[in-house]
Amino acid sequence: ITITISLYVSNANFYDTVIPMPLRNKEENIAENRGARIDKHLRLITMLALMSQGWMLYELHWYRLFEIELQWIQAENYCRNVGGTLVSINDPAENDFVHKLRKKNNIWIGLNKLNDSLGIYKWSDGQEASYLNWDSTQPNEPFVDCTYMKYDERHLGTWYDYGCHSRLPMYFVCELYI
């Protein structure tokens, strides 16, 4: 038996057919295996839908650059509305991956100290910041709570502190954990 799943993604403006997935023989215990089989199909559909909308998979997380200029708070809310948060960067390889997404623009990242009375930076998903890639001059503003990755030919992928409510909106990268 072969099942063909058709997938329509309204944002992507296309209609596509997912690769047929053969089912096992009739003799297998359907009740025992149905959940696993359905789960595999749903994961495939989710992956195809995310890819069609511009999301990229890296280390089991999904990332997308949004070329919409927003303030940090607005960008974080936008990411939450699509099911994620502003990107959390946990090592140099992930920083390099995000850096390559940004297309010669400054981008907001999720590092902030908005909800910390001690002024300690955390990621917007609540993680402690175990990896930091501040520029050598940063952070330099004690009353500035948010962070962006600067586009600068000399300092590739370095971070700068900046006001969360600044009048200079930037693009941003959202991260999904699926």
PDB file of C-alpha atoms in Angstrom:
ATOM      1  CA  ILE A   1       0.000   0.000   0.000  1.00  0.00           C
ATOM      2  CA  THR A   2       1.275   3.485  -0.803  1.00  0.00           C
ATOM      3  CA  ILE A   3      -0.116   6.706   0.613  1.00  0.00           C
ATOM      4  CA  THR A   4       0.330   9.957  -1.243  1.00  0.00           C
ATOM      5  CA  ILE A   5      -0.042  13.040   0.898  1.00  0.00           C
ATOM      6  CA  SER A   6      -0.811  16.301  -0.855  1.00  0.00           C
ATOM      7  CA  LEU A   7       0.346  19.441   0.875  1.00  0.00           C
ATOM      8  CA  TYR A   8      -0.924  22.937   0.247  1.00  0.00           C
ATOM      9  CA  VAL A   9       0.870  25.823   1.949  1.00  0.00           C
ATOM     10  CA  SER A  10      -1.058  29.043   1.457  1.00  0.00           C
ATOM     11  CA  ASN A  11       1.872  31.401   2.184  1.00  0.00           C
ATOM     12  CA  ALA A  12       4.081  29.679  -0.364  1.00  0.00           C
ATOM     13  CA  ASN A  13       1.638  29.971  -3.284  1.00  0.00           C
ATOM     14  CA  PHE A  14       2.247  26.481  -4.575  1.00  0.00           C
ATOM     15  CA  TYR A  15       0.709  23.051  -4.495  1.00  0.00           C
ATOM     16  CA  ASP A  16       3.037  20.108  -4.086  1.00  0.00           C
ATOM     17  CA  THR A  17       2.816  16.386  -3.578  1.00  0.00           C
ATOM     18  CA  VAL A  18       4.885  14.857  -0.830  1.00  0.00           C
ATOM     19  CA  ILE A  19       7.004  11.792  -1.638  1.00  0.00           C
ATOM     20  CA  PRO A  20       4.876   8.637  -1.328  1.00  0.00           C
ATOM     21  CA  MET A  21       5.512   6.718   1.897  1.00  0.00           C
ATOM     22  CA  PRO A  22       4.956   2.938   1.653  1.00  0.00           C
ATOM     23  CA  LEU A  23       3.046   1.326   4.494  1.00  0.00           C
ATOM     24  CA  ARG A  24       4.086  -1.999   5.933  1.00  0.00           C
ATOM     25  CA  ASN A  25       2.173  -5.214   5.230  1.00  0.00           C
ATOM     26  CA  LYS A  26      -1.349  -5.747   6.510  1.00  0.00           C
ATOM     27  CA  GLU A  27      -0.258  -8.401   8.984  1.00  0.00           C
ATOM     28  CA  GLU A  28       1.634  -6.014  11.229  1.00  0.00           C
ATOM     29  CA  ASN A  29      -0.090  -4.826  14.347  1.00  0.00           C
ATOM     30  CA  ILE A  30      -1.712  -1.628  13.032  1.00  0.00           C
ATOM     31  CA  ALA A  31      -2.807  -0.403  16.459  1.00  0.00           C
ATOM     32  CA  GLU A  32       0.721  -0.731  17.827  1.00  0.00           C
ATOM     33  CA  ASN A  33       2.453   1.069  14.958  1.00  0.00           C
ATOM     34  CA  ARG A  34      -0.130   3.590  13.754  1.00  0.00           C
ATOM     35  CA  GLY A  35       1.048   6.354  16.090  1.00  0.00           C
ATOM     36  CA  ALA A  36       4.672   6.082  14.992  1.00  0.00           C
ATOM     37  CA  ARG A  37       3.700   6.019  11.312  1.00  0.00           C
ATOM     38  CA  ILE A  38       1.436   9.047  11.628  1.00  0.00           C
ATOM     39  CA  ASP A  39       4.119  10.875  13.612  1.00  0.00           C
ATOM     40  CA  LYS A  40       6.646  10.315  10.791  1.00  0.00           C
ATOM     41  CA  HIS A  41       4.176  11.660   8.232  1.00  0.00           C
ATOM     42  CA  LEU A  42       3.413  14.735  10.340  1.00  0.00           C
ATOM     43  CA  ARG A  43       7.117  15.446  10.803  1.00  0.00           C
ATOM     44  CA  LEU A  44       7.640  15.209   7.046  1.00  0.00           C
ATOM     45  CA  ILE A  45       4.713  17.539   6.372  1.00  0.00           C
ATOM     46  CA  THR A  46       5.977  19.999   9.000  1.00  0.00           C
ATOM     47  CA  MET A  47       9.482  19.963   7.515  1.00  0.00           C
ATOM     48  CA  LEU A  48       8.217  20.567   3.985  1.00  0.00           C
ATOM     49  CA  ALA A  49       5.929  23.371   5.125  1.00  0.00           C
ATOM     50  CA  LEU A  50       8.746  25.105   7.029  1.00  0.00           C
ATOM     51  CA  MET A  51      11.189  24.789   4.129  1.00  0.00           C
ATOM     52  CA  SER A  52       8.624  26.177   1.699  1.00  0.00           C
ATOM     53  CA  GLN A  53       8.281  29.256   3.905  1.00  0.00           C
ATOM     54  CA  GLY A  54      12.027  29.980   4.026  1.00  0.00           C
ATOM     55  CA  TRP A  55      12.993  28.224   7.271  1.00  0.00           C
ATOM     56  CA  MET A  56      16.387  26.487   7.381  1.00  0.00           C
ATOM     57  CA  LEU A  57      17.250  23.481   9.533  1.00  0.00           C
ATOM     58  CA  TYR A  58      20.470  23.519  11.580  1.00  0.00           C
ATOM     59  CA  GLU A  59      21.260  21.147  14.472  1.00  0.00           C
ATOM     60  CA  LEU A  60      17.591  20.134  14.927  1.00  0.00           C
ATOM     61  CA  HIS A  61      16.359  23.740  15.163  1.00  0.00           C
ATOM     62  CA  TRP A  62      14.700  25.848  12.464  1.00  0.00           C
ATOM     63  CA  TYR A  63      15.903  29.374  11.623  1.00  0.00           C
ATOM     64  CA  ARG A  64      14.535  32.116   9.432  1.00  0.00           C
ATOM     65  CA  LEU A  65      15.683  35.621   8.612  1.00  0.00           C
ATOM     66  CA  PHE A  66      12.769  38.033   8.524  1.00  0.00           C
ATOM     67  CA  GLU A  67      13.518  41.016   6.325  1.00  0.00           C
ATOM     68  CA  ILE A  68      11.126  43.202   8.255  1.00  0.00           C
ATOM     69  CA  GLU A  69      12.577  46.131  10.175  1.00  0.00           C
ATOM     70  CA  LEU A  70      11.304  46.070  13.761  1.00  0.00           C
ATOM     71  CA  GLN A  71      12.457  47.134  17.200  1.00  0.00           C
ATOM     72  CA  TRP A  72      13.753  44.317  19.456  1.00  0.00           C
ATOM     73  CA  ILE A  73      10.511  43.957  21.449  1.00  0.00           C
ATOM     74  CA  GLN A  74       8.441  43.870  18.250  1.00  0.00           C
ATOM     75  CA  ALA A  75      10.804  41.308  16.691  1.00  0.00           C
ATOM     76  CA  GLU A  76      10.591  39.052  19.762  1.00  0.00           C
ATOM     77  CA  ASN A  77       6.786  39.268  19.695  1.00  0.00           C
ATOM     78  CA  TYR A  78       6.798  38.466  15.974  1.00  0.00           C
ATOM     79  CA  CYS A  79       8.924  35.357  16.609  1.00  0.00           C
ATOM     80  CA  ARG A  80       6.613  34.252  19.427  1.00  0.00           C
ATOM     81  CA  ASN A  81       3.616  34.673  17.115  1.00  0.00           C
ATOM     82  CA  VAL A  82       5.191  32.229  14.634  1.00  0.00           C
ATOM     83  CA  GLY A  83       5.936  29.748  17.441  1.00  0.00           C
ATOM     84  CA  GLY A  84       9.541  30.568  18.331  1.00  0.00           C
ATOM     85  CA  THR A  85      11.794  33.217  19.833  1.00  0.00           C
ATOM     86  CA  LEU A  86      14.558  35.466  18.612  1.00  0.00           C
ATOM     87  CA  VAL A  87      17.577  33.275  17.916  1.00  0.00           C
ATOM     88  CA  SER A  88      19.714  31.890  20.764  1.00  0.00           C
ATOM     89  CA  ILE A  89      23.342  31.301  19.795  1.00  0.00           C
ATOM     90  CA  ASN A  90      25.158  28.641  21.799  1.00  0.00           C
ATOM     91  CA  ASP A  91      28.514  28.138  20.078  1.00  0.00           C
ATOM     92  CA  PRO A  92      30.802  29.566  17.360  1.00  0.00           C
ATOM     93  CA  ALA A  93      29.421  27.233  14.660  1.00  0.00           C
ATOM     94  CA  GLU A  94      25.845  28.378  15.308  1.00  0.00           C
ATOM     95  CA  ASN A  95      27.033  32.000  15.340  1.00  0.00           C
ATOM     96  CA  ASP A  96      28.625  31.449  11.924  1.00  0.00           C
ATOM     97  CA  PHE A  97      25.405  29.867  10.606  1.00  0.00           C
ATOM     98  CA  VAL A  98      23.293  32.832  11.788  1.00  0.00           C
ATOM     99  CA  HIS A  99      25.892  35.280  10.479  1.00  0.00           C
ATOM    100  CA  LYS A 100      25.532  33.768   6.999  1.00  0.00           C
ATOM    101  CA  LEU A 101      21.731  34.178   7.104  1.00  0.00           C
ATOM    102  CA  ARG A 102      21.756  37.931   7.647  1.00  0.00           C
ATOM    103  CA  LYS A 103      22.454  39.224   4.118  1.00  0.00           C
ATOM    104  CA  LYS A 104      24.661  42.229   4.942  1.00  0.00           C
ATOM    105  CA  ASN A 105      22.317  43.672   7.545  1.00  0.00           C
ATOM    106  CA  ASN A 106      22.420  44.152  11.286  1.00  0.00           C
ATOM    107  CA  ILE A 107      20.047  41.671  12.922  1.00  0.00           C
ATOM    108  CA  TRP A 108      18.461  41.363  16.333  1.00  0.00           C
ATOM    109  CA  ILE A 109      19.340  38.238  18.315  1.00  0.00           C
ATOM    110  CA  GLY A 110      17.629  37.002  21.480  1.00  0.00           C
ATOM    111  CA  LEU A 111      20.314  37.965  24.024  1.00  0.00           C
ATOM    112  CA  ASN A 112      18.924  40.470  26.527  1.00  0.00           C
ATOM    113  CA  LYS A 113      18.818  41.503  30.180  1.00  0.00           C
ATOM    114  CA  LEU A 114      15.264  42.840  30.219  1.00  0.00           C
ATOM    115  CA  ASN A 115      13.957  40.608  33.009  1.00  0.00           C
ATOM    116  CA  ASP A 116      17.106  40.351  35.100  1.00  0.00           C
ATOM    117  CA  SER A 117      17.485  42.685  38.078  1.00  0.00           C
ATOM    118  CA  LEU A 118      21.215  41.845  38.270  1.00  0.00           C
ATOM    119  CA  GLY A 119      21.801  42.866  34.661  1.00  0.00           C
ATOM    120  CA  ILE A 120      22.823  39.394  33.491  1.00  0.00           C
ATOM    121  CA  TYR A 121      22.247  38.607  29.832  1.00  0.00           C
ATOM    122  CA  LYS A 122      20.016  35.636  28.999  1.00  0.00           C
ATOM    123  CA  TRP A 123      18.422  34.402  25.805  1.00  0.00           C
ATOM    124  CA  SER A 124      14.792  35.232  25.121  1.00  0.00           C
ATOM    125  CA  ASP A 125      13.948  31.515  25.419  1.00  0.00           C
ATOM    126  CA  GLY A 126      15.188  31.657  29.047  1.00  0.00           C
ATOM    127  CA  GLN A 127      18.564  29.940  28.538  1.00  0.00           C
ATOM    128  CA  GLU A 128      21.660  31.161  30.354  1.00  0.00           C
ATOM    129  CA  ALA A 129      24.202  32.597  27.924  1.00  0.00           C
ATOM    130  CA  SER A 130      27.069  30.085  27.920  1.00  0.00           C
ATOM    131  CA  TYR A 131      28.609  31.446  24.699  1.00  0.00           C
ATOM    132  CA  LEU A 132      29.144  35.149  23.995  1.00  0.00           C
ATOM    133  CA  ASN A 133      30.590  36.833  20.919  1.00  0.00           C
ATOM    134  CA  TRP A 134      30.735  40.484  21.943  1.00  0.00           C
ATOM    135  CA  ASP A 135      32.805  42.902  19.907  1.00  0.00           C
ATOM    136  CA  SER A 136      35.901  43.966  21.875  1.00  0.00           C
ATOM    137  CA  THR A 137      34.206  47.312  22.659  1.00  0.00           C
ATOM    138  CA  GLN A 138      30.986  45.695  23.934  1.00  0.00           C
ATOM    139  CA  PRO A 139      28.841  45.669  25.962  1.00  0.00           C
ATOM    140  CA  ASN A 140      29.424  49.337  26.653  1.00  0.00           C
ATOM    141  CA  GLU A 141      26.060  50.721  27.774  1.00  0.00           C
ATOM    142  CA  PRO A 142      24.927  49.760  31.301  1.00  0.00           C
ATOM    143  CA  PHE A 143      21.300  50.771  30.683  1.00  0.00           C
ATOM    144  CA  VAL A 144      20.943  49.103  27.287  1.00  0.00           C
ATOM    145  CA  ASP A 145      19.268  45.695  27.458  1.00  0.00           C
ATOM    146  CA  CYS A 146      19.190  44.102  23.985  1.00  0.00           C
ATOM    147  CA  THR A 147      21.693  42.724  21.480  1.00  0.00           C
ATOM    148  CA  TYR A 148      22.218  42.669  17.743  1.00  0.00           C
ATOM    149  CA  MET A 149      24.711  41.029  15.396  1.00  0.00           C
ATOM    150  CA  LYS A 150      26.452  43.782  13.488  1.00  0.00           C
ATOM    151  CA  TYR A 151      27.141  43.761   9.788  1.00  0.00           C
ATOM    152  CA  ASP A 152      30.728  44.897   9.608  1.00  0.00           C
ATOM    153  CA  GLU A 153      33.411  43.607   7.240  1.00  0.00           C
ATOM    154  CA  ARG A 154      36.036  43.808  10.022  1.00  0.00           C
ATOM    155  CA  HIS A 155      34.082  42.099  12.807  1.00  0.00           C
ATOM    156  CA  LEU A 156      32.152  39.265  11.245  1.00  0.00           C
ATOM    157  CA  GLY A 157      29.349  38.026  13.468  1.00  0.00           C
ATOM    158  CA  THR A 158      30.194  40.083  16.554  1.00  0.00           C
ATOM    159  CA  TRP A 159      27.530  41.345  18.909  1.00  0.00           C
ATOM    160  CA  TYR A 160      26.668  44.826  20.141  1.00  0.00           C
ATOM    161  CA  ASP A 161      24.374  46.040  22.888  1.00  0.00           C
ATOM    162  CA  TYR A 162      21.573  48.358  21.867  1.00  0.00           C
ATOM    163  CA  GLY A 163      18.339  49.800  23.164  1.00  0.00           C
ATOM    164  CA  CYS A 164      15.371  47.463  22.917  1.00  0.00           C
ATOM    165  CA  HIS A 165      13.089  50.365  22.037  1.00  0.00           C
ATOM    166  CA  SER A 166      15.590  52.098  19.760  1.00  0.00           C
ATOM    167  CA  ARG A 167      14.330  54.068  16.822  1.00  0.00           C
ATOM    168  CA  LEU A 168      16.651  52.111  14.536  1.00  0.00           C
ATOM    169  CA  PRO A 169      14.683  48.998  13.565  1.00  0.00           C
ATOM    170  CA  MET A 170      16.545  45.956  12.242  1.00  0.00           C
ATOM    171  CA  TYR A 171      15.916  42.637  10.539  1.00  0.00           C
ATOM    172  CA  PHE A 172      15.860  39.615  12.847  1.00  0.00           C
ATOM    173  CA  VAL A 173      16.259  35.835  12.970  1.00  0.00           C
ATOM    174  CA  CYS A 174      13.664  33.615  14.636  1.00  0.00           C
ATOM    175  CA  GLU A 175      14.371  30.113  15.915  1.00  0.00           C
ATOM    176  CA  LEU A 176      11.868  27.264  16.269  1.00  0.00           C
ATOM    177  CA  TYR A 177      12.313  24.149  18.396  1.00  0.00           C
ATOM    178  CA  ILE A 178      10.247  21.396  16.784  1.00  0.00           C
TER     179      ILE A 178
END
